[in-house]
Short mmCIF file of C-alpha atoms in Angstrom, two decimals:
data_model
loop_
_atom_site.label_atom_id
_atom_site.label_comp_id
_atom_site.label_asym_id
_atom_site.label_seq_id
_atom_site.Cartn_x
_atom_site.Cartn_y
_atom_site.Cartn_z
CA MET A 249 145.29 178.69 67.00
CA LEU A 250 142.00 176.83 67.56
CA CYS A 251 140.50 175.88 64.16
CA LEU A 252 137.40 174.07 62.94
CA ASN A 253 137.57 173.46 59.19
CA LEU A 254 134.49 172.18 57.34
CA ALA A 255 134.26 171.05 53.71
CA ILE A 256 131.24 170.70 51.40
CA ASP A 257 131.26 168.81 48.11
CA ARG A 258 128.79 167.20 45.74
CA LEU A 259 128.69 163.41 45.75
CA VAL A 260 129.30 161.96 42.30
CA ASN A 261 127.05 159.28 40.80
CA THR A 262 124.40 159.79 43.50
CA GLY A 263 122.16 162.48 41.99
CA THR A 264 122.56 166.17 41.35
CA ASN A 265 121.55 167.37 44.83
CA ASN A 266 123.46 164.92 47.04
CA PHE A 267 126.30 166.43 49.07
CA ALA A 268 128.73 165.53 51.82
CA ILE A 269 129.65 167.86 54.66
CA TRP A 270 132.60 166.82 56.80
CA VAL A 271 135.13 168.04 59.34
CA VAL A 272 138.60 168.47 57.83
CA LYS A 273 140.21 169.87 60.96
CA ALA A 274 138.94 169.90 64.53
CA PRO A 275 140.18 171.07 67.94
CA TYR A 276 140.18 167.47 69.21
CA PRO A 277 141.08 164.12 67.59
CA SER A 278 137.62 162.52 67.68
CA GLY A 279 136.04 165.47 65.89
CA TYR A 280 136.54 164.21 62.34
CA VAL A 281 133.05 163.25 61.13
CA LEU A 282 131.07 163.19 57.86
CA ARG A 283 127.40 163.68 57.03
CA ASP A 284 125.61 162.90 53.75
CA CYS A 285 122.74 165.21 52.88
CA VAL A 286 120.57 166.64 50.11
CA PHE A 287 120.47 170.31 49.15
CA PRO A 288 116.96 171.32 50.31
CA ALA A 289 114.43 172.65 47.82
CA GLN A 290 113.41 175.35 50.32
CA LEU A 291 117.01 176.60 50.56
CA ASN A 292 117.25 176.69 46.78
CA GLN A 293 114.05 178.77 46.63
CA VAL A 294 115.37 181.35 49.08
CA TRP A 295 118.64 181.50 47.13
CA GLN A 296 116.77 182.13 43.87
CA GLU A 297 114.88 185.02 45.44
CA TRP A 298 118.07 186.41 46.95
CA GLN A 299 119.59 186.60 43.46
CA GLN A 300 116.53 188.30 42.03
CA LEU A 301 116.61 190.95 44.75
CA PHE A 302 120.33 191.50 45.39
CA ALA A 303 122.56 190.04 42.67
CA THR A 304 123.75 192.16 39.75
CA THR A 305 124.07 189.02 37.64
CA THR A 306 121.84 185.97 37.53
CA ALA A 307 123.45 182.75 38.78
CA LYS A 308 122.10 179.26 38.28
CA GLY A 309 120.26 177.50 41.08
CA ILE A 310 121.32 174.26 42.68
CA ALA A 311 118.08 172.42 42.09
CA SER A 312 114.80 172.95 40.31
CA LEU A 313 112.42 175.35 41.99
CA ALA A 314 109.76 173.69 44.06
CA SER A 315 106.13 174.65 43.58
CA THR A 316 105.79 176.55 46.86
CA SER A 317 106.87 180.16 46.51
CA THR A 318 109.33 181.51 49.05
CA SER A 319 107.70 184.91 48.63
CA THR A 320 104.45 183.43 49.88
CA MET A 321 106.21 181.78 52.79
CA LEU A 322 107.98 184.98 53.83
CA THR A 323 104.96 187.21 53.37
CA ALA A 324 102.90 184.95 55.57
CA SER A 325 105.36 185.40 58.41
CA ASN A 326 104.41 187.55 61.39
CA ASN A 327 107.69 189.42 60.96
CA THR A 328 106.90 193.07 60.22
CA SER A 329 110.43 194.02 59.08
CA PRO A 330 111.03 194.89 55.42
CA TYR A 331 110.94 192.03 52.96
CA SER A 332 114.67 192.35 52.19
CA SER A 333 115.52 191.90 55.88
CA ARG A 334 113.32 188.81 56.11
CA LEU A 335 114.91 187.40 52.98
CA MET A 336 118.42 188.07 54.33
CA GLN A 337 117.56 186.37 57.61
CA SER A 338 115.74 183.47 55.96
CA LEU A 339 118.68 182.63 53.71
CA GLY A 340 121.16 182.95 56.58
CA ILE A 341 119.20 180.59 58.83
CA SER A 342 118.56 178.14 55.96
CA LEU A 343 122.28 177.94 55.18
CA TRP A 344 123.10 177.43 58.87
CA ASN A 345 120.51 174.67 59.30
CA TRP A 346 121.82 172.82 56.27
CA VAL A 347 125.47 172.91 57.35
CA PHE A 348 125.12 172.55 61.13
CA GLU A 349 122.89 169.55 61.55
CA GLY A 350 123.37 166.25 63.39
CA VAL A 351 126.97 165.27 64.03
CA ILE A 352 128.31 168.51 62.50
CA LEU A 353 126.29 170.54 65.02
CA SER A 354 127.67 168.41 67.86
CA ILE A 355 131.25 169.04 66.70
CA TRP A 356 130.50 172.75 66.39
CA GLU A 357 129.11 173.02 69.92
CA ARG A 358 131.97 171.06 71.45
CA SER A 359 134.55 173.16 69.53
CA CYS A 360 132.93 176.35 70.81
CA GLY A 361 133.07 174.91 74.32
CA ILE A 362 136.78 174.18 73.99
CA ALA A 363 137.42 177.76 72.81
CA ILE A 364 135.50 179.16 75.78
CA GLY A 365 137.35 176.86 78.17
CA LYS A 366 140.71 177.97 76.77
CA HIS A 367 139.72 181.67 76.71
CA THR A 368 140.51 181.91 73.02
CA LYS A 369 138.76 182.48 69.70
CA LEU A 370 137.54 179.72 67.41
CA HIS A 371 138.54 180.09 63.75
CA LEU A 372 135.85 178.60 61.52
CA ARG A 373 137.06 177.96 57.97
CA LEU A 374 134.68 176.73 55.28
CA GLU A 375 135.88 174.94 52.16
CA ILE A 376 133.37 174.89 49.31
CA ARG A 377 134.65 172.27 46.88
CA ASP A 378 131.64 172.27 44.58
CA PRO A 379 132.01 175.40 42.40
CA ASP A 380 128.25 175.85 42.02
CA LEU A 381 127.99 176.61 45.75
CA ILE A 382 130.73 179.24 45.91
CA ALA A 383 128.43 182.09 44.87
CA LEU A 384 126.19 181.56 47.92
CA PRO A 385 126.72 184.17 50.66
CA TRP A 386 127.92 181.77 53.36
CA GLU A 387 129.03 184.81 55.37
CA ILE A 388 125.39 185.51 56.35
CA MET A 389 124.81 182.17 58.11
CA GLN A 390 123.07 182.64 61.47
CA ARG A 391 121.76 180.07 63.90
CA GLU A 392 118.39 181.64 64.70
CA PRO A 393 116.58 185.00 64.60
CA GLY A 394 118.20 187.54 66.88
CA THR A 395 121.68 185.98 66.70
CA SER A 396 124.63 187.47 64.86
CA ALA A 397 125.69 186.31 61.41
CA ILE A 398 128.73 184.03 61.56
CA SER A 399 131.02 186.51 59.77
CA LEU A 400 130.21 189.42 62.11
CA SER A 401 131.44 187.77 65.31
CA GLN A 402 134.74 188.69 66.97
CA GLU A 403 134.73 185.42 68.94
CA ILE A 404 134.02 183.05 66.02
CA LEU A 405 136.31 184.22 63.21
CA PHE A 406 134.95 183.10 59.83
CA SER A 407 136.76 182.69 56.53
CA ARG A 408 136.80 180.45 53.49
CA THR A 409 139.68 178.17 52.57
CA THR A 410 140.79 175.38 50.26
CA SER A 411 142.87 172.30 51.01
CA GLN A 412 144.28 172.01 47.48
CA VAL A 413 147.21 174.34 48.13
CA GLU A 414 150.91 174.70 47.67
CA PRO A 415 152.84 174.66 50.97
CA LEU A 416 152.91 177.98 52.75
CA PRO A 417 156.29 179.67 52.20
CA THR A 418 158.36 180.99 55.08
CA LEU A 419 156.79 184.28 56.10
CA ARG A 420 158.59 187.34 57.35
CA THR A 421 157.76 188.72 60.78
CA GLU A 422 157.00 192.42 60.43
CA LYS A 423 155.77 195.31 62.52
CA THR A 424 154.84 197.70 59.69
CA LEU A 425 151.99 197.63 57.18
CA LYS A 426 153.64 197.98 53.74
CA ILE A 427 151.09 198.36 50.97
CA LEU A 428 151.56 198.35 47.21
CA LEU A 429 148.50 200.12 45.80
CA VAL A 430 147.85 199.40 42.11
CA LEU A 431 145.22 201.30 40.15
CA GLY A 432 144.30 199.56 36.94
CA ASP A 433 142.24 200.57 33.97
CA ASP A 434 138.61 201.41 34.69
CA HIS A 435 136.67 203.88 32.57
CA LYS A 436 134.53 204.83 35.59
CA LEU A 437 137.51 205.95 37.69
CA GLN A 438 139.40 209.26 37.74
CA LEU A 439 142.66 207.51 38.55
CA ASP A 440 144.65 210.43 40.03
CA GLN A 441 141.79 211.37 42.34
CA GLU A 442 141.20 207.72 43.13
CA ALA A 443 144.87 207.24 44.07
CA GLN A 444 144.84 210.20 46.45
CA LEU A 445 141.58 209.10 48.05
CA LEU A 446 142.71 205.50 48.54
CA GLU A 447 146.07 206.54 49.98
CA LYS A 448 144.32 208.82 52.45
CA THR A 449 141.85 206.06 53.33
CA LEU A 450 144.60 203.51 53.96
CA LEU A 451 146.83 205.85 55.93
CA VAL A 452 144.20 207.46 58.16
CA ALA A 453 144.33 206.52 61.84
CA LYS A 454 141.77 207.07 64.55
CA SER A 455 142.49 210.09 66.69
CA GLU A 456 142.55 208.08 69.90
CA ASN A 457 145.33 205.66 70.84
CA THR A 458 147.36 206.39 67.73
CA ALA A 459 150.48 205.38 69.66
CA ASN A 460 149.24 201.78 69.51
CA TYR A 461 148.86 201.85 65.72
CA ALA A 462 151.43 200.09 63.58
CA PRO A 463 153.22 202.31 61.03
CA CYS A 464 151.87 202.18 57.48
CA THR A 465 153.49 203.02 54.14
CA VAL A 466 151.80 203.11 50.72
CA LYS A 467 153.48 203.00 47.30
CA THR A 468 151.11 203.72 44.39
CA LEU A 469 151.36 202.50 40.80
CA VAL A 470 148.86 203.94 38.32
CA LYS A 471 148.20 201.83 35.20
CA PRO A 472 151.57 200.02 35.35
CA THR A 473 152.70 197.55 32.74
CA PRO A 474 152.94 193.91 33.86
CA GLN A 475 156.73 194.29 33.82
CA GLU A 476 156.63 197.41 36.03
CA LEU A 477 154.28 195.71 38.46
CA THR A 478 156.45 192.58 38.62
CA GLN A 479 159.64 194.57 39.16
CA GLU A 480 158.09 196.55 42.01
CA LEU A 481 156.73 193.46 43.74
CA GLU A 482 160.00 191.58 43.41
CA LYS A 483 161.71 194.17 45.57
CA GLY A 484 160.23 192.01 48.32
CA ILE A 485 159.33 194.88 50.63
CA TYR A 486 155.51 194.67 50.62
CA ASN A 487 153.24 192.57 52.81
CA VAL A 488 149.94 193.83 51.31
CA PHE A 489 148.96 194.06 47.64
CA PHE A 490 145.93 196.22 46.92
CA TYR A 491 144.30 196.41 43.48
CA ALA A 492 141.53 198.76 42.41
CA GLY A 493 140.23 198.64 38.88
CA HIS A 494 138.48 196.43 36.37
CA GLY A 495 138.53 192.65 36.57
CA LEU A 496 137.11 189.93 34.38
CA GLN A 497 136.17 186.36 35.29
CA ALA A 498 138.05 183.72 33.33
CA PRO A 499 139.83 180.39 33.92
CA ASP A 500 143.16 180.58 35.78
CA GLY A 501 142.01 183.36 38.07
CA GLY A 502 140.57 185.77 35.55
CA LEU A 503 142.17 188.94 34.26
CA LEU A 504 143.09 192.26 35.88
CA PHE A 505 143.25 195.19 33.47
CA LEU A 506 146.31 197.29 34.27
CA GLY A 507 145.79 199.89 31.55
CA ASN A 508 146.77 200.70 27.98
CA GLN A 509 145.23 197.40 26.88
CA ARG A 510 147.61 195.44 29.11
CA ASN A 511 146.44 192.85 31.58
CA ILE A 512 147.75 190.22 33.96
CA SER A 513 146.11 186.87 34.72
CA GLY A 514 145.41 185.60 38.19
CA LEU A 515 147.84 182.73 37.63
CA GLU A 516 150.66 185.12 36.64
CA LEU A 517 149.93 187.38 39.59
CA ALA A 518 149.86 184.44 42.01
CA GLN A 519 153.39 183.44 41.10
CA VAL A 520 154.87 186.89 41.57
CA LEU A 521 152.97 187.55 44.82
CA THR A 522 154.28 184.29 46.26
CA ARG A 523 157.86 185.06 45.24
CA ALA A 524 157.55 188.55 46.73
CA GLY A 525 156.40 187.27 50.13
CA VAL A 526 153.11 189.18 50.08
CA LYS A 527 150.86 187.99 52.92
CA LEU A 528 147.58 189.66 51.95
CA ALA A 529 146.08 190.48 48.55
CA VAL A 530 143.02 192.75 48.46
CA PHE A 531 140.94 193.28 45.31
CA ASN A 532 138.51 196.13 44.96
CA ALA A 533 137.35 194.66 41.67
CA CYS A 534 134.17 192.95 40.64
CA TRP A 535 133.77 189.23 41.29
CA GLY A 536 137.28 188.51 42.58
CA ALA A 537 135.79 185.75 44.75
CA ARG A 538 133.50 184.26 42.07
CA PRO A 539 134.51 181.44 39.69
CA ALA A 540 134.28 181.71 35.93
CA GLU A 541 131.59 179.81 34.06
CA ASN A 542 131.53 177.55 31.02
CA ASN A 543 128.18 176.60 29.48
CA ASP A 544 126.40 178.05 32.53
CA ARG A 545 128.42 175.89 34.93
CA ALA A 546 130.99 177.22 37.37
CA ILE A 547 134.59 176.14 36.71
CA THR A 548 136.35 174.50 39.64
CA GLY A 549 139.17 176.54 41.19
CA SER A 550 138.87 179.38 38.68
CA SER A 551 138.16 182.38 40.92
CA LEU A 552 140.99 184.85 41.49
CA ALA A 553 140.90 184.26 45.26
CA GLU A 554 141.14 180.47 44.92
CA VAL A 555 143.97 180.61 42.38
CA LEU A 556 146.07 182.86 44.63
CA ILE A 557 145.45 180.74 47.75
CA ARG A 558 146.24 177.51 45.88
CA HIS A 559 149.60 178.94 44.79
CA GLY A 560 150.64 179.84 48.33
CA VAL A 561 149.39 183.41 48.93
CA PRO A 562 148.41 183.29 52.64
CA ALA A 563 145.32 185.55 52.52
CA VAL A 564 143.09 186.95 49.77
CA LEU A 565 140.17 189.32 50.15
CA GLY A 566 137.87 189.69 47.14
CA MET A 567 134.31 190.71 46.37
CA ARG A 568 131.51 188.26 45.70
CA ASP A 569 129.72 190.79 43.49
CA GLU A 570 129.90 194.46 42.52
CA ILE A 571 130.38 196.92 45.38
CA ALA A 572 129.64 200.65 45.29
CA ASP A 573 132.55 203.09 45.69
CA LYS A 574 131.30 204.63 48.94
CA GLU A 575 130.75 201.19 50.45
CA SER A 576 134.20 200.10 49.35
CA TYR A 577 135.91 203.14 50.92
CA SER A 578 134.08 202.59 54.21
CA PHE A 579 135.18 198.97 54.29
CA ILE A 580 138.79 199.72 53.32
CA GLN A 581 139.20 202.43 55.95
CA SER A 582 137.85 200.28 58.78
CA PHE A 583 139.82 197.26 57.57
CA ALA A 584 143.12 199.15 57.40
CA GLN A 585 142.56 200.69 60.83
CA SER A 586 141.91 197.28 62.34
CA LEU A 587 145.06 195.82 60.77
CA ARG A 588 147.13 198.71 62.08
CA SER A 589 145.76 198.10 65.57
CA HIS A 590 147.35 194.61 65.37
CA LYS A 591 144.15 192.65 64.78
CA SER A 592 144.44 189.45 62.77
CA ILE A 593 143.19 189.55 59.19
CA ASP A 594 139.98 187.65 59.95
CA GLN A 595 139.31 189.89 62.98
CA ALA A 596 139.88 192.98 60.83
CA VAL A 597 137.48 191.73 58.14
CA ALA A 598 134.78 191.06 60.76
CA ALA A 599 135.22 194.58 62.20
CA ALA A 600 135.07 196.20 58.75
CA ARG A 601 132.06 194.10 57.80
CA GLN A 602 130.31 195.31 60.95
CA GLU A 603 131.09 198.88 59.89
CA LEU A 604 129.37 198.26 56.54
CA LEU A 605 126.33 196.81 58.27
CA THR A 606 126.12 199.82 60.59
CA LEU A 607 126.37 202.33 57.76
CA TYR A 608 124.31 200.58 55.08
CA LYS A 609 121.96 198.41 57.21
CA PHE A 610 121.40 194.68 57.57
CA ASN A 611 118.90 194.42 54.73
CA GLN A 612 121.39 195.76 52.17
CA PRO A 613 123.99 193.44 50.60
CA ALA A 614 127.08 195.64 51.18
CA TRP A 615 128.26 193.82 54.33
CA THR A 616 127.87 190.43 52.62
CA LEU A 617 130.12 191.23 49.64
CA PRO A 618 133.69 190.91 51.03
CA VAL A 619 134.89 187.30 50.96
CA LEU A 620 138.05 186.32 52.84
CA TYR A 621 140.09 183.26 51.84
CA LEU A 622 142.86 182.04 54.17
CA HIS A 623 145.49 179.40 53.47
CA PRO A 624 144.74 176.44 55.82
CA ASP A 625 148.20 176.75 57.44
CA PHE A 626 148.10 180.54 57.92
CA ASP A 627 147.38 181.96 61.39
CA ALA A 628 145.92 185.17 59.85
CA GLU A 629 148.44 187.42 61.60
CA LEU A 630 149.72 190.12 59.24
CA ILE A 631 151.89 192.18 61.57
CA LYS A 632 153.00 191.42 65.09
CA SER A 633 154.02 193.57 68.00
CA VAL A 634 156.35 190.88 69.37
CA GLU A 635 158.62 189.03 66.98
CA GLU A 636 158.38 185.27 67.05
CA GLY A 637 160.81 182.72 65.82
CA ILE A 638 162.43 179.35 66.41
CA THR A 639 165.28 178.99 68.88
CA GLU A 640 167.27 176.06 70.15
CA LEU A 641 166.16 174.08 73.14
CA PRO A 642 167.83 175.35 76.35
CA ASP A 643 170.77 173.15 77.26
CA ALA A 644 171.53 173.71 80.90
CA ASP A 645 173.90 171.74 83.08
CA ILE A 646 171.68 170.30 85.78
CA SER A 647 174.34 170.73 88.45
CA SER A 648 174.20 174.50 88.04
CA LEU A 649 170.40 174.57 88.40
CA ILE A 650 170.14 172.94 91.81
CA THR A 651 168.98 175.37 94.49
CA PRO A 652 168.00 174.83 98.13
CA GLY A 653 164.48 173.41 98.63
CA THR A 654 162.57 171.68 95.82
CA THR A 655 163.87 171.50 92.24
CA ALA A 656 161.70 170.30 89.35
CA TYR A 657 162.81 169.75 85.80
CA LEU A 658 162.07 167.86 82.59
CA ARG A 659 164.62 165.43 81.15
CA CYS A 660 164.35 164.15 77.59
CA LEU A 661 164.67 160.37 77.39
CA GLY A 662 165.33 160.50 73.65
CA ARG A 663 163.01 157.66 72.66
CA GLY A 664 161.03 159.40 69.93
CA LYS A 665 161.57 159.76 66.18
CA SER A 666 162.10 163.52 66.32
CA SER A 667 164.46 165.22 63.87
CA LEU A 668 166.20 166.67 66.94
CA ASN A 669 168.76 164.86 69.07
CA LEU A 670 167.42 165.80 72.49
CA GLY A 671 168.34 162.75 74.53
CA GLY A 672 169.63 163.78 77.94
CA LYS A 673 168.55 167.42 77.64
CA THR A 674 167.31 168.90 80.90
CA CYS A 675 165.19 171.99 81.49
CA LEU A 676 164.46 173.61 84.82
CA LEU A 677 160.80 174.35 85.62
CA ARG A 678 159.82 177.75 86.93
CA SER A 679 158.18 178.48 90.25
CA GLY A 680 154.93 179.60 88.64
CA VAL A 681 154.18 178.78 84.99
CA THR A 682 156.58 177.06 82.59
CA ARG A 683 155.45 177.42 78.98
CA ILE A 684 156.32 174.78 76.39
CA GLY A 685 155.99 175.36 72.64
CA ARG A 686 157.53 175.95 69.24
CA THR A 687 158.34 179.67 69.38
CA LYS A 688 161.00 181.53 71.32
CA ASP A 689 158.60 183.25 73.72
CA ASN A 690 158.23 179.89 75.53
CA ASP A 691 160.41 178.79 78.44
CA ILE A 692 161.05 175.39 76.84
CA VAL A 693 161.31 175.53 73.04
CA ILE A 694 160.81 172.41 70.90
CA PRO A 695 161.30 173.54 67.28
CA GLU A 696 159.22 170.87 65.53
CA ASN A 697 156.34 171.49 63.09
CA TYR A 698 154.01 169.20 65.03
CA ILE A 699 154.44 171.34 68.17
CA SER A 700 152.01 174.27 68.57
CA LYS A 701 153.31 177.79 69.16
CA ARG A 702 152.03 177.55 72.74
CA HIS A 703 151.67 173.82 73.28
CA ALA A 704 151.46 173.15 77.01
CA GLU A 705 152.07 174.63 80.44
CA ILE A 706 153.39 173.18 83.69
CA LEU A 707 151.95 175.01 86.68
CA CYS A 708 153.69 175.17 90.05
CA ARG A 709 151.54 175.90 93.10
CA ASN A 710 153.22 176.56 96.44
CA MET A 711 151.54 175.91 99.77
CA VAL A 712 152.91 176.93 103.15
CA ASN A 713 152.22 174.65 106.13
CA ASN A 714 153.99 174.93 109.49
CA TYR A 715 156.48 177.37 107.96
CA GLN A 716 157.42 174.84 105.28
CA THR A 717 156.76 175.32 101.58
CA THR A 718 155.37 172.44 99.52
CA SER A 719 155.37 172.68 95.71
CA THR A 720 152.86 170.80 93.58
CA TYR A 721 153.08 170.63 89.77
CA TYR A 722 150.30 170.22 87.19
CA LEU A 723 150.32 169.66 83.42
CA GLN A 724 147.89 171.63 81.22
CA ASP A 725 147.35 171.33 77.45
CA CYS A 726 147.22 174.47 75.28
CA SER A 727 147.82 172.91 71.85
CA THR A 728 145.76 173.28 68.71
CA TYR A 729 144.74 169.63 68.53
CA GLY A 730 144.97 168.58 72.18
CA THR A 731 148.18 166.58 71.60
CA THR A 732 149.70 166.57 75.07
CA TRP A 733 150.13 163.12 76.66
CA TYR A 734 151.11 161.45 79.95
CA LEU A 735 151.86 157.79 80.62
CA ALA A 736 149.49 156.06 83.03
CA GLY A 737 148.99 152.43 84.04
CA ASN A 738 146.75 151.76 81.03
CA GLY A 739 148.98 153.49 78.46
CA TRP A 740 149.36 156.97 77.04
CA GLN A 741 146.52 159.29 78.07
CA GLN A 742 145.56 162.56 76.39
CA VAL A 743 145.33 165.73 78.46
CA PHE A 744 142.01 167.35 77.60
CA ARG A 745 140.71 170.52 79.28
CA GLU A 746 142.02 169.46 82.69
CA GLU A 747 145.03 169.82 84.93
CA VAL A 748 146.93 166.58 85.46
CA PRO A 749 148.95 166.40 88.72
CA LEU A 750 152.57 165.41 88.12
CA LYS A 751 154.59 162.96 90.19
CA SER A 752 158.32 162.45 90.01
CA GLY A 753 159.21 159.88 87.34
CA MET A 754 156.06 160.52 85.31
CA GLN A 755 156.59 160.39 81.51
CA LEU A 756 155.18 163.08 79.19
CA MET A 757 154.97 163.61 75.43
CA PHE A 758 154.16 166.69 73.35
CA GLY A 759 152.78 166.74 69.79
CA SER A 760 153.02 163.66 67.61
CA SER A 761 152.37 160.41 69.45
CA SER A 762 154.55 158.54 66.92
CA ARG A 763 157.45 161.00 66.48
CA GLY A 764 157.46 163.04 69.68
CA GLU A 765 160.23 162.75 72.24
CA ILE A 766 159.42 161.27 75.65
CA TRP A 767 160.16 163.52 78.63
CA GLU A 768 160.47 162.60 82.29
CA PHE A 769 159.23 164.85 85.07
CA ILE A 770 161.67 164.83 88.00
CA LEU A 771 161.11 166.40 91.41
CA GLU A 772 164.04 166.58 93.79
CA GLU A 773 163.95 167.54 97.46
CA HIS A 774 167.05 169.16 99.01
#
């Protein structure tokens, strides 16, 4: 998975508006950079107006309002679209320009280029460490007028994250969507009708290509006690937890009201969800992605979404503000359909967000409300059509692999600090493409954490000349961080977006340059 992770935090002892933006994770080793900056007064003005127009509650600004009115600035524009559309666009562009400037922009453009070159998607994950910035709608960032917002793209998959997390537990590989639907106390809801409507919404499938949809089951609990909820989750059969009802912001993840004056805190829920192996938690409750406040200041790490992610829940989807019922149902239906069609969680959120924009228009806040948090080590895959796992490295006797003509293979020299004892192992290379990686769908499996699922490929190209076949082999990197190496005259060289021709006796290394085993490429003529 190709990831670019950015973090934003306030600099202490340097003034109230001084921030740092830096790259936490990049698709290539030299991409780790940092930029100091000031939160612009113009951006703060647009944010203040956004809250006055769209927010149901008033949040505090980052800096004092400057004297120039944003209303005046926007009204003076030649743009003839409604004011709300201009405000939406102005805030999105202002947020983009603040984040993606200077060295950060360079890293962004190069990361996008790597994704295009590898024919894959770039996962952009944003970590907002300063709690006062969490309420901003980062999902609406756009580079310039006429371009798509960052969270609507199917090529750049956007989510939020946090690096202060518990390790990700071992996750089950599943082919079925298994949802526990919990309806809590909410005086505005007719719970029986709500349960039937939500079940129908989650289970519905598009009429076309239903054969490609993953199966889906829904178990519903209406106003359960905390004990009943815990017992049901600890059966360990669910991969999605869905809550609809009333929520309240508070430290430790807030409170969810289950009914009959019973509630469960975000911290308590996080522990049981982690034990139960739930991969995705969805909250159709107000402010699940907003932190609590104390003396008009946001409390660090207090939002429900952050608490769950920090305790090891892989994915959490919450709302930044209140969302209307009809908007919520539209989002849920599209989201569930996308998950059942085997899209990743961040792809499914982008598709459902696009559905909200189509139905309720760009200048309305509905499509900006869902906020997705992903654990930094989670690949965002909820269900898979092909099961993946770790298998042992093939151990073939080289004498049984020799065939007439040319034979190529890799032999492990056993000089690394790997936890495996691979010295002397030999693996035959295919006449075509030999895939090397961590999971069992590869031809050569190296079950180490520092090896990507699909780490590298060795390509064999055959040429016929005068009725004789000549085979030429090339090494290509496919890893997340570009950690495929070959030994040249001036030391270990990194393979980067190129095919390196292989010669017999050439030494290769995959993954960690300090712990990885050294392999020798051998080409034998017969």
